[in-house]
Short mmCIF file of C-alpha atoms in Angstrom, two decimals:
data_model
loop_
_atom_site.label_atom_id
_atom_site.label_comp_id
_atom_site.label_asym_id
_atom_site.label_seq_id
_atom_site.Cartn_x
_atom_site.Cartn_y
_atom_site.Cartn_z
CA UNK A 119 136.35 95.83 111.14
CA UNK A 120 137.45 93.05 113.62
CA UNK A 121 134.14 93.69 115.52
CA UNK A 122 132.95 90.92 117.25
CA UNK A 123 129.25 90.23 117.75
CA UNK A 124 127.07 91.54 120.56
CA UNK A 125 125.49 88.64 122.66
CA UNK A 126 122.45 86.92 120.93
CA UNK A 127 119.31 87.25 123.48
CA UNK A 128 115.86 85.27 122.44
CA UNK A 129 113.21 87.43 122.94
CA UNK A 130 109.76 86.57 124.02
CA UNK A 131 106.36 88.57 124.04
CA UNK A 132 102.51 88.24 125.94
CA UNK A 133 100.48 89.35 123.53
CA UNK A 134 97.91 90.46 126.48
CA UNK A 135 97.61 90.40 129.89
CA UNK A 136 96.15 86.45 130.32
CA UNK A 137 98.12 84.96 127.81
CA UNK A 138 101.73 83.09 128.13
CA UNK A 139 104.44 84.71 126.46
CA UNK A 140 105.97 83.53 123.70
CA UNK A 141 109.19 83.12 121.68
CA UNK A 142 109.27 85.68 118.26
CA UNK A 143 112.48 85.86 117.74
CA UNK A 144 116.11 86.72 118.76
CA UNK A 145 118.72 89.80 118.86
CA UNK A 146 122.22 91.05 119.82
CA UNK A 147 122.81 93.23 122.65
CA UNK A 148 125.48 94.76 124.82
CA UNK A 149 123.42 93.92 128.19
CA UNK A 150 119.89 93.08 129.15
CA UNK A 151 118.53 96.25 129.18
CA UNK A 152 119.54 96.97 125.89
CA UNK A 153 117.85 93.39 124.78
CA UNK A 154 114.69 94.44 125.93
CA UNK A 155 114.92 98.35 123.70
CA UNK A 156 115.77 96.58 121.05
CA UNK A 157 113.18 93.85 121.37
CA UNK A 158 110.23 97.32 121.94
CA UNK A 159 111.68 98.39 118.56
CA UNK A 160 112.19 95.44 116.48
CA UNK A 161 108.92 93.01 117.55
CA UNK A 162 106.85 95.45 118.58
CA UNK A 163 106.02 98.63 116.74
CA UNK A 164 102.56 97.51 116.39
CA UNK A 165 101.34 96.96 119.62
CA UNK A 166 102.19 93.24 119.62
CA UNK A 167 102.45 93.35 122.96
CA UNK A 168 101.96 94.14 126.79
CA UNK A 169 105.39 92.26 128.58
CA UNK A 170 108.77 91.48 127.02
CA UNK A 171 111.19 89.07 127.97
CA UNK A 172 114.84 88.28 126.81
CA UNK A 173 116.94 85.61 127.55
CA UNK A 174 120.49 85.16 126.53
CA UNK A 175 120.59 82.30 123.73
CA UNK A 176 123.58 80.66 125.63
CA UNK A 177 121.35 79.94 128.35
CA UNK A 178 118.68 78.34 127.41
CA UNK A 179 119.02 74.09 127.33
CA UNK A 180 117.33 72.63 124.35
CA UNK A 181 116.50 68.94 123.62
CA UNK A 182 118.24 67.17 120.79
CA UNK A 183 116.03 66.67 117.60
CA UNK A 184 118.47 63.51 116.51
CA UNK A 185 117.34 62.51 119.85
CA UNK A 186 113.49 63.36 119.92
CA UNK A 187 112.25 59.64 118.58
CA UNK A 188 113.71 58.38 121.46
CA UNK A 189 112.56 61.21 124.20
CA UNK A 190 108.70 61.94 122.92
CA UNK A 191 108.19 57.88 122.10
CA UNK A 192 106.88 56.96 125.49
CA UNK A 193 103.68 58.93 124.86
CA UNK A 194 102.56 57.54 121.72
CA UNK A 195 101.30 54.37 122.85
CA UNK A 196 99.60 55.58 125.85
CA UNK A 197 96.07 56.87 124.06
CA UNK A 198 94.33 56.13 127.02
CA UNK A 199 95.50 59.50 128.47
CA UNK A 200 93.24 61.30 126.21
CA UNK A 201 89.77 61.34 126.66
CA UNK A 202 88.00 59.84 123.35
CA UNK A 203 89.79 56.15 124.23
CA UNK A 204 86.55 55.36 126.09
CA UNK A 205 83.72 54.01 124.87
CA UNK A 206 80.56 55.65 126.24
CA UNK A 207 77.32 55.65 125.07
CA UNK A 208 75.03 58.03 123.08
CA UNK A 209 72.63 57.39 125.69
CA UNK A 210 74.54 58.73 128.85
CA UNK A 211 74.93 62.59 128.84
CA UNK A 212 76.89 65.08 130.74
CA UNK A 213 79.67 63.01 130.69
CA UNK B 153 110.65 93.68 101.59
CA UNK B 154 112.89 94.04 98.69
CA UNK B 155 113.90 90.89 96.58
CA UNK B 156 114.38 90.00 93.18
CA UNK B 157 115.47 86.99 91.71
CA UNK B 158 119.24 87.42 92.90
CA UNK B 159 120.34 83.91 92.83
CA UNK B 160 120.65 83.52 88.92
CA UNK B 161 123.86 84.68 88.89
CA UNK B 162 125.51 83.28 91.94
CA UNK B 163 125.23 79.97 89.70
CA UNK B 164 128.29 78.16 91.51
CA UNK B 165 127.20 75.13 92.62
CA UNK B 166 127.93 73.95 96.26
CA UNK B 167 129.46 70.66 96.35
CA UNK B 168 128.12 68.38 99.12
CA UNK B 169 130.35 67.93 101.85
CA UNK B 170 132.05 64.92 101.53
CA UNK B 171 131.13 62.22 104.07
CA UNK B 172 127.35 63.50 104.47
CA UNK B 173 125.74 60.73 105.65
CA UNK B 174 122.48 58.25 103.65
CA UNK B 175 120.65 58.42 106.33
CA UNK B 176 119.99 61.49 107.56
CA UNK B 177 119.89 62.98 104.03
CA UNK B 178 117.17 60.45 103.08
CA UNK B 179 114.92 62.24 106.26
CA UNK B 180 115.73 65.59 105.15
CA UNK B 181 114.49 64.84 102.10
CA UNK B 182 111.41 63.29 102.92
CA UNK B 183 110.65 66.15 105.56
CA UNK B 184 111.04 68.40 102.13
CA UNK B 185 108.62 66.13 100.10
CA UNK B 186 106.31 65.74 103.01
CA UNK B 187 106.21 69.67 102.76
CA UNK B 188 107.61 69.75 107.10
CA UNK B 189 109.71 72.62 107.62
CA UNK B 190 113.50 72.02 108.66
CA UNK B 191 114.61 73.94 111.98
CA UNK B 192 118.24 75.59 112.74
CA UNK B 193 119.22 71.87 114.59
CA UNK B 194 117.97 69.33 112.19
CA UNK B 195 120.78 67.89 109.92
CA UNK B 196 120.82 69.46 106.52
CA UNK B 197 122.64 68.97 103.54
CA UNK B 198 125.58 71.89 103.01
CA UNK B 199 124.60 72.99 99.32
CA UNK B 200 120.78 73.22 101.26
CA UNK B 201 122.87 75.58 103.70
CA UNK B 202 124.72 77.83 101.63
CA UNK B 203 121.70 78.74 99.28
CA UNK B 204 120.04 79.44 102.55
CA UNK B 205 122.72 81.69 103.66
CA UNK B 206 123.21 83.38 100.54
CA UNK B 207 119.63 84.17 99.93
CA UNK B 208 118.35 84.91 103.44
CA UNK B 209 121.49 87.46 103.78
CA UNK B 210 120.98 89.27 100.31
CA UNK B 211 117.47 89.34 101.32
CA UNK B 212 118.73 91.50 104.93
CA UNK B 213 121.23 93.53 103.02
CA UNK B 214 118.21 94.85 100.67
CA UNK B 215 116.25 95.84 103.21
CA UNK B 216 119.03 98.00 104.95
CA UNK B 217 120.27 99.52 102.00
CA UNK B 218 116.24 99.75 101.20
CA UNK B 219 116.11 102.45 103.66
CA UNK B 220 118.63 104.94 101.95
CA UNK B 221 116.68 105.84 99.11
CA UNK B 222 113.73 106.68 101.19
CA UNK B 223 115.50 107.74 104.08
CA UNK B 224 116.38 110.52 101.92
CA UNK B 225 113.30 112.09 101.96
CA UNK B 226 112.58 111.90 105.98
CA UNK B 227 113.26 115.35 106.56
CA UNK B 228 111.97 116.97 103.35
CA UNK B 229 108.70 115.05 103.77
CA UNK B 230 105.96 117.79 102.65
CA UNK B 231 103.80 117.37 105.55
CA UNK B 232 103.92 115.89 109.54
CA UNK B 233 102.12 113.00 108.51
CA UNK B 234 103.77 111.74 105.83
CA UNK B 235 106.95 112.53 107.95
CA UNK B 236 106.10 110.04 110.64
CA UNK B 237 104.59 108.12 108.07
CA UNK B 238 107.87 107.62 106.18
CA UNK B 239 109.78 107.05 108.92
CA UNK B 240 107.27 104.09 109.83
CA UNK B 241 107.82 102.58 106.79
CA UNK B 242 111.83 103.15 106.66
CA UNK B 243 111.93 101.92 110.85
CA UNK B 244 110.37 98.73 109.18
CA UNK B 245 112.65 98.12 106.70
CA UNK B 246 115.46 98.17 109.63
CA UNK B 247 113.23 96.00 111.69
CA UNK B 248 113.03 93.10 108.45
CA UNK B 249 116.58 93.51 107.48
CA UNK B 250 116.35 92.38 111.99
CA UNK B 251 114.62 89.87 111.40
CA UNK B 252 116.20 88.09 108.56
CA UNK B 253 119.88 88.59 109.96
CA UNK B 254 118.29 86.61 113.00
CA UNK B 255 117.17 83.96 110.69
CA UNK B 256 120.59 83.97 108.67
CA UNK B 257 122.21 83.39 112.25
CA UNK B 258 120.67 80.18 112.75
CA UNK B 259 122.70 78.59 109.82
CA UNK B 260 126.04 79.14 111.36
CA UNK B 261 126.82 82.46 110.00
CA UNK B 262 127.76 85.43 112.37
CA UNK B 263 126.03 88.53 112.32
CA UNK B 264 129.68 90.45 112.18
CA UNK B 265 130.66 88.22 109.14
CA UNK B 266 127.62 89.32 107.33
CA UNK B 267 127.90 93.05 107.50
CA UNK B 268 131.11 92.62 106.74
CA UNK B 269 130.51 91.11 103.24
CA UNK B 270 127.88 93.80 102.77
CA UNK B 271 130.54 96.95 103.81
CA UNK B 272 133.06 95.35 101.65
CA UNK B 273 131.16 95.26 98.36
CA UNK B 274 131.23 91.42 98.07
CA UNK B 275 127.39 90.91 99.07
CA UNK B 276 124.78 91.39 96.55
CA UNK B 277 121.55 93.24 97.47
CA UNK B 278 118.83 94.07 95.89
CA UNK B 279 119.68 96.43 92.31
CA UNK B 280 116.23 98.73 93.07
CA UNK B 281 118.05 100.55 95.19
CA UNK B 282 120.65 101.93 93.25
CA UNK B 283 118.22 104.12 91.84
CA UNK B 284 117.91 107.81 92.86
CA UNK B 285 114.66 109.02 94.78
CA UNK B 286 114.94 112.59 92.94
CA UNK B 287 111.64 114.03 93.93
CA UNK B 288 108.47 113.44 96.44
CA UNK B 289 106.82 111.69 93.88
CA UNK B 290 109.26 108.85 94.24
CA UNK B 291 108.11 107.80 97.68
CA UNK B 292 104.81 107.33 96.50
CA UNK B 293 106.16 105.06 93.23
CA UNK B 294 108.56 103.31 95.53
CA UNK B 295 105.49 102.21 97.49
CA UNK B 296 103.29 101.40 94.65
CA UNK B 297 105.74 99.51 92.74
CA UNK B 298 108.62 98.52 94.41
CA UNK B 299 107.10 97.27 97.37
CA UNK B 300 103.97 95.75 95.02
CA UNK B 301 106.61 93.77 93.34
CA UNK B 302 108.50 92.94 96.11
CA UNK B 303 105.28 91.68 97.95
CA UNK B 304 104.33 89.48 94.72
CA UNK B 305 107.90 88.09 95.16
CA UNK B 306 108.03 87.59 98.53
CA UNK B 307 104.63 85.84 99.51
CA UNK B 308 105.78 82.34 98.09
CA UNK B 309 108.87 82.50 100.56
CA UNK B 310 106.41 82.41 103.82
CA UNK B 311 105.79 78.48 102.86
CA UNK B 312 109.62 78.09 102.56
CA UNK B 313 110.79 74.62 103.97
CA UNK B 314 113.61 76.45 106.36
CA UNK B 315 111.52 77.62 109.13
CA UNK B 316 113.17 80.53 110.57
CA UNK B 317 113.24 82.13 106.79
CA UNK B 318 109.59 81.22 106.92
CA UNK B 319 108.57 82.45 110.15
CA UNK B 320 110.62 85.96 109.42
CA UNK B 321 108.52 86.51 105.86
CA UNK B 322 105.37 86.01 107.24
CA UNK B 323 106.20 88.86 109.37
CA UNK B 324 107.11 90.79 107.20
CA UNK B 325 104.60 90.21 104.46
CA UNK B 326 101.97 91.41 106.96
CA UNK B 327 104.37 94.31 107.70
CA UNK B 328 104.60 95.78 103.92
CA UNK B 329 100.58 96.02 102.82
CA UNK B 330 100.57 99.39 104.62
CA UNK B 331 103.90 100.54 102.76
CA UNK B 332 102.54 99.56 99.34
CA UNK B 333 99.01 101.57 100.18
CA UNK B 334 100.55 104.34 101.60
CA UNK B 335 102.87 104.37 98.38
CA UNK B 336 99.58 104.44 96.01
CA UNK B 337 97.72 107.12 98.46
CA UNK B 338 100.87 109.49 97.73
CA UNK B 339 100.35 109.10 93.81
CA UNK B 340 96.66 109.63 94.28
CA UNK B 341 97.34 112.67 95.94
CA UNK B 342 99.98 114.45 93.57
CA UNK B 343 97.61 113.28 90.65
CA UNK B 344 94.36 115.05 91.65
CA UNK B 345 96.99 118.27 92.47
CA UNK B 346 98.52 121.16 90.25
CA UNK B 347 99.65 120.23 86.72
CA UNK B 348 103.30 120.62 88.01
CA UNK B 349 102.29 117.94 90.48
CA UNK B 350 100.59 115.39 87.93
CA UNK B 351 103.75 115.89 85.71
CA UNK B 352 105.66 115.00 88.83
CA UNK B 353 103.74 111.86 89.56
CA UNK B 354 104.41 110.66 85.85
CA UNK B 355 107.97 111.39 85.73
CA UNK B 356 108.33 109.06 88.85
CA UNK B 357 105.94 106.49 87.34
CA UNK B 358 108.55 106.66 83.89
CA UNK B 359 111.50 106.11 86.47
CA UNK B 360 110.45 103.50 88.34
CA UNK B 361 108.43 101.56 85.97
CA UNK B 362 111.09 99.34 84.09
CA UNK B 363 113.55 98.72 87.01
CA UNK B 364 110.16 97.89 88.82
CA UNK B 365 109.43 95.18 85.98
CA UNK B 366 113.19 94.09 86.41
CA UNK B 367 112.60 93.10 89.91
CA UNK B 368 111.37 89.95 89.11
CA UNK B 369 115.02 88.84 87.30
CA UNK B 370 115.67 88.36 83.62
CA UNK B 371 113.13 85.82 81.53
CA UNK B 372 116.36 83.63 80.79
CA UNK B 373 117.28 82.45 84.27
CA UNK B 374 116.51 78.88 85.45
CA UNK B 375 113.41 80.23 87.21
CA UNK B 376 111.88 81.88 84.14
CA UNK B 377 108.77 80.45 84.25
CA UNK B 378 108.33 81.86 87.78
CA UNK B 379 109.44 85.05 87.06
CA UNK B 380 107.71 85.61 83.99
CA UNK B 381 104.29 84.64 85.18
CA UNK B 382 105.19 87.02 88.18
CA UNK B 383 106.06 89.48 85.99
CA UNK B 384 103.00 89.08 83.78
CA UNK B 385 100.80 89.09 87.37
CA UNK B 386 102.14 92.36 88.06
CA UNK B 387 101.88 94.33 84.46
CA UNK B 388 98.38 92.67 84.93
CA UNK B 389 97.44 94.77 88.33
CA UNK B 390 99.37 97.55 88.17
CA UNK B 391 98.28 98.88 84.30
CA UNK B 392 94.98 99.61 85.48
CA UNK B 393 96.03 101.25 89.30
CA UNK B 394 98.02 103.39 86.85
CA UNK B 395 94.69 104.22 84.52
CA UNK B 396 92.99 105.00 87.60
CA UNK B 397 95.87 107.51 88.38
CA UNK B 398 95.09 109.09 85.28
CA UNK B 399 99.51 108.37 84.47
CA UNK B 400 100.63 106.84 81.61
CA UNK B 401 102.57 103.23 81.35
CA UNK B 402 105.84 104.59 79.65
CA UNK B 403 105.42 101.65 77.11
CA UNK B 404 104.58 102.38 73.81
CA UNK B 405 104.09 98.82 72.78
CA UNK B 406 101.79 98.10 75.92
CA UNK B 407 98.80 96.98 74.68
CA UNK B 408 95.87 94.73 75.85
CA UNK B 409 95.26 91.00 74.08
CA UNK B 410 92.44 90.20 74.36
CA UNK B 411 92.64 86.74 72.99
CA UNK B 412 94.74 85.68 76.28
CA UNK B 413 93.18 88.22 78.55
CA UNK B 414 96.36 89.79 79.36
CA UNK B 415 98.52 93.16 78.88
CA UNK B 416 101.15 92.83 76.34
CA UNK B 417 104.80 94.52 77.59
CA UNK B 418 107.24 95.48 75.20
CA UNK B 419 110.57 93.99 75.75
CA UNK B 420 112.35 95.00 78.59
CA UNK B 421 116.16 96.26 78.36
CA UNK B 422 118.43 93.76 80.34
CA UNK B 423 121.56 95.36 79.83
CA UNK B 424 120.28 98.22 81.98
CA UNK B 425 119.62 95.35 84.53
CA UNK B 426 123.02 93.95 84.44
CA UNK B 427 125.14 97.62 84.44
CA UNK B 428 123.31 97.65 87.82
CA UNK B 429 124.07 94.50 89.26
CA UNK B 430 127.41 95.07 88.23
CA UNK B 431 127.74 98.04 90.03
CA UNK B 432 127.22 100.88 87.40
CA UNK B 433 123.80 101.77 88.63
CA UNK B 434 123.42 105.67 89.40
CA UNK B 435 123.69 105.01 93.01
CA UNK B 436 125.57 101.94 93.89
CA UNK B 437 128.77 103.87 95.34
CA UNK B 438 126.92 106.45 97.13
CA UNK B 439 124.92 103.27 98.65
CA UNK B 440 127.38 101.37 100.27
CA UNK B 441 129.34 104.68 100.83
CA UNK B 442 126.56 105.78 103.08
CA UNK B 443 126.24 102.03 104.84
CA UNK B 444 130.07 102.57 105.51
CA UNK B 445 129.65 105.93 106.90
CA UNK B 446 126.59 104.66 109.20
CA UNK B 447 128.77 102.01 110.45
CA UNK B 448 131.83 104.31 111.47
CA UNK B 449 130.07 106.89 112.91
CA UNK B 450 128.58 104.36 115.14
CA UNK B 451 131.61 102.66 116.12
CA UNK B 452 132.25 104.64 119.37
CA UNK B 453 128.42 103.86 120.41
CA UNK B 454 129.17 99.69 119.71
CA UNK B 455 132.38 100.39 122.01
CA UNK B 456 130.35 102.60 124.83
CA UNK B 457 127.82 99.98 125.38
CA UNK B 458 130.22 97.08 125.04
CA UNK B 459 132.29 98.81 127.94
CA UNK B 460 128.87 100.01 130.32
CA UNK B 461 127.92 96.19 129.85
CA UNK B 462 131.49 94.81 130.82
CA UNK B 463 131.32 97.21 133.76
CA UNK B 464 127.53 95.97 135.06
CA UNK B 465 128.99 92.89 134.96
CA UNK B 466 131.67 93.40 137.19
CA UNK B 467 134.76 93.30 135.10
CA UNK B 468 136.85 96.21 133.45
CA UNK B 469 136.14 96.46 130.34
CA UNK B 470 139.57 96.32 127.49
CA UNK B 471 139.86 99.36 125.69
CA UNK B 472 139.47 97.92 122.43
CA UNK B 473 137.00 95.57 122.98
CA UNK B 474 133.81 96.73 120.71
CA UNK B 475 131.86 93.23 121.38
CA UNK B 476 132.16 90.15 123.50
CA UNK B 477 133.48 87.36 122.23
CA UNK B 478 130.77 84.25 122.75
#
């Protein structure tokens, strides 16, 4: 029972046609192909939905969460990318 | 689907790791306080790891062994819709035991390393299922009661603190409302049939009921309070789904107080609890026996796909080689 494991693939699903796909989850397989059967029959046996896609885990690059102070800091000071930092008026509409 | 209170006897402690660092174990525990979940990369302490393991696997091993005892019943279903009804339910079991194997993963355990403690005997799973499904009338308490308990256990895991665990029950909890109503529809059924039918429906209610009631663990563990009130939660539904049935509780000292607003349970035999966790339930060889079997038989397909892939990719694929080694 020396069996080592199939390659882990992360598996992503559009819900419907207009909307992004997005990660549910992850599963071993021999080969691509065989990711996406598996991915019909484990995340979607209700309809969830219209376009799969795997990815082998391996190759996706993700950022460091000991490092995410330092890499998402640079954003929190700059409120005056969002809209409600100005000051306008009741007065002026449409705006 | 299936979990009962499993932990209370794995009671080892895990010692922390020695050198684990202030720091980072002061975050983790103010992400816990703070109620934030903790993700497959964020430090965490070991004994925080283990548990996880242990748990999250047991969980996955119940619901593949889960699907034996109905599984059973697949091809003697009595009609075409409760055949591809029952194989719905049993494909979903598969698909959570999926799911929570995936979630496992992410704490540094293999998926390889995990069957193998199930094949060899030296993973727990859940003790429901070393009971026999004998007749139809099993499916439908299976449903009712098994998954109704299993529900009331398992909806307090979806607000877990480990994310992936989380993320995986709130799957499945969505997953298992059909199994528990298709469950009660099947007693419904055999109980406005034939007299041989009702007396069918109540033998599987008089089978089912106290290992049902057991699924919540023993009153003494650590988590008593949990389990009892669980428990009590239960009784408190179920008693009158079961007077609506027309099927008896088979409990003579059952009995509604009225002072606390509750059903009173008579006491429930333990030792019949522990014989099964032990492994002297009526079906725990023929369960892992089967799981053995399934995983034999499929050992040429693991190798067949393993070589087809090996070959797509370019490169001739070892005779033995049943995987790829990542």
């Amino acid at each position: 029972m020396s069996e080592t494991d199939w390659p882990l693939f992360e598996v992503f699903i559009r819900s419907r046609a207009g909307l992004e796909h997005k990660h549910v989850g992850s599963l071993h397989a021999a080969d691509a192909r065989m990711a996406i059967e598996h991915a019909r029959d484990v995340y979607t046996r209700r309809q969830e939905g219209v376009s799969l896609w795997v990815v082998r885990s391996a190759d996706i690059v993700a950022s460091d969460p000991g490092e995410a102070d330092a890499l998402f800091e640079p954003a929190r000071d700059k409120v005056y990318r969002h809209p409600t930092f100005y000051a306008i008026p009741d007065e002026v509409k449409n705006l | 689907m299936y979990t009962q209170a499993l932990d209370i006897h794995g009671k080892e402690p895990v010692p922390a790791a020695a050198g684990e660092a202030e720091a980072p174990a002061a975050r983790f525990q103010a992400r816990i306080d703070e109620d934030a979940k903790i993700e497959p990369k964020d430090w965490m302490p070991e004994a925080y790891r283990q548990t996880l393991i242990r748990q999250i696997s047991q969980h996955a091993h119940s619901e593949i062994v889960g699907m034996l005892p109905e599984g059973n019943w697949i091809t003697r279903a009595p009609s075409l819709k409760r055949k591809a009804v029952l194989i719905a339910k049993v494909q979903d079991e598969g698909g959570h035991g999926m799911y929570l194997y995936s979630a496992a993963e992410t704490l540094g355990i293999s998926r390889a390393e995990m069957l193998e403690q199930l094949l060899s005997g030296t993973a727990k799973y859940s003790s429901i299922f070393n009971y026999p499904t004998l007749t139809w009338a099993d499916i439908g308490a299976i449903g009712w009661l098994v998954d109704g308990a299993a529900i009331m256990n398992q909806i307090p895991i979806c607000r877990c603190s480990y994310g992936p665990y989380a993320r995986a029950m709130v799957r499945i909890c969505k997953e298992e409302s059909f199994h528990q109503r298709q469950g009660f529809e099947i007693m419904l059924t055999l109980t406005q049939g034939t007299h041989a039918q009702r007396a069918m429906a109540q033998d599987a209610l008089n089978r089912w009921w106290w290992p049902s009631l057991m699924m919540f663990g023993p009153s003494d563990a650590d988590s008593r309070h949990t389990a009892q009130s669980m428990r009590q939660k239960f009784i408190d539904i179920t008693v009158p789904q079961a007077h609506f049935l027309g099927l008896t509780i088979p409990d003579n000292e059952l009995h509604w107080d009225e002072s606390t607003q509750h059903y009173r349970a008579g006491p429930i035999d333990w030792s019949e609890f522990h014989a099964v966790l032990k492994g002297n339930g009526p079906c725990n060889r023929e369960r892992l026996e089967a799981r053995r079997r399934a995983h034999e038989a499929g050992r040429w397909v693991r190798e067949a796909a393993a070589a087809h892939a090996a070959r797509q990719r370019g490169g001739a694929a070892p005779a033995s080689q049943a995987g790829e080694p990542t």
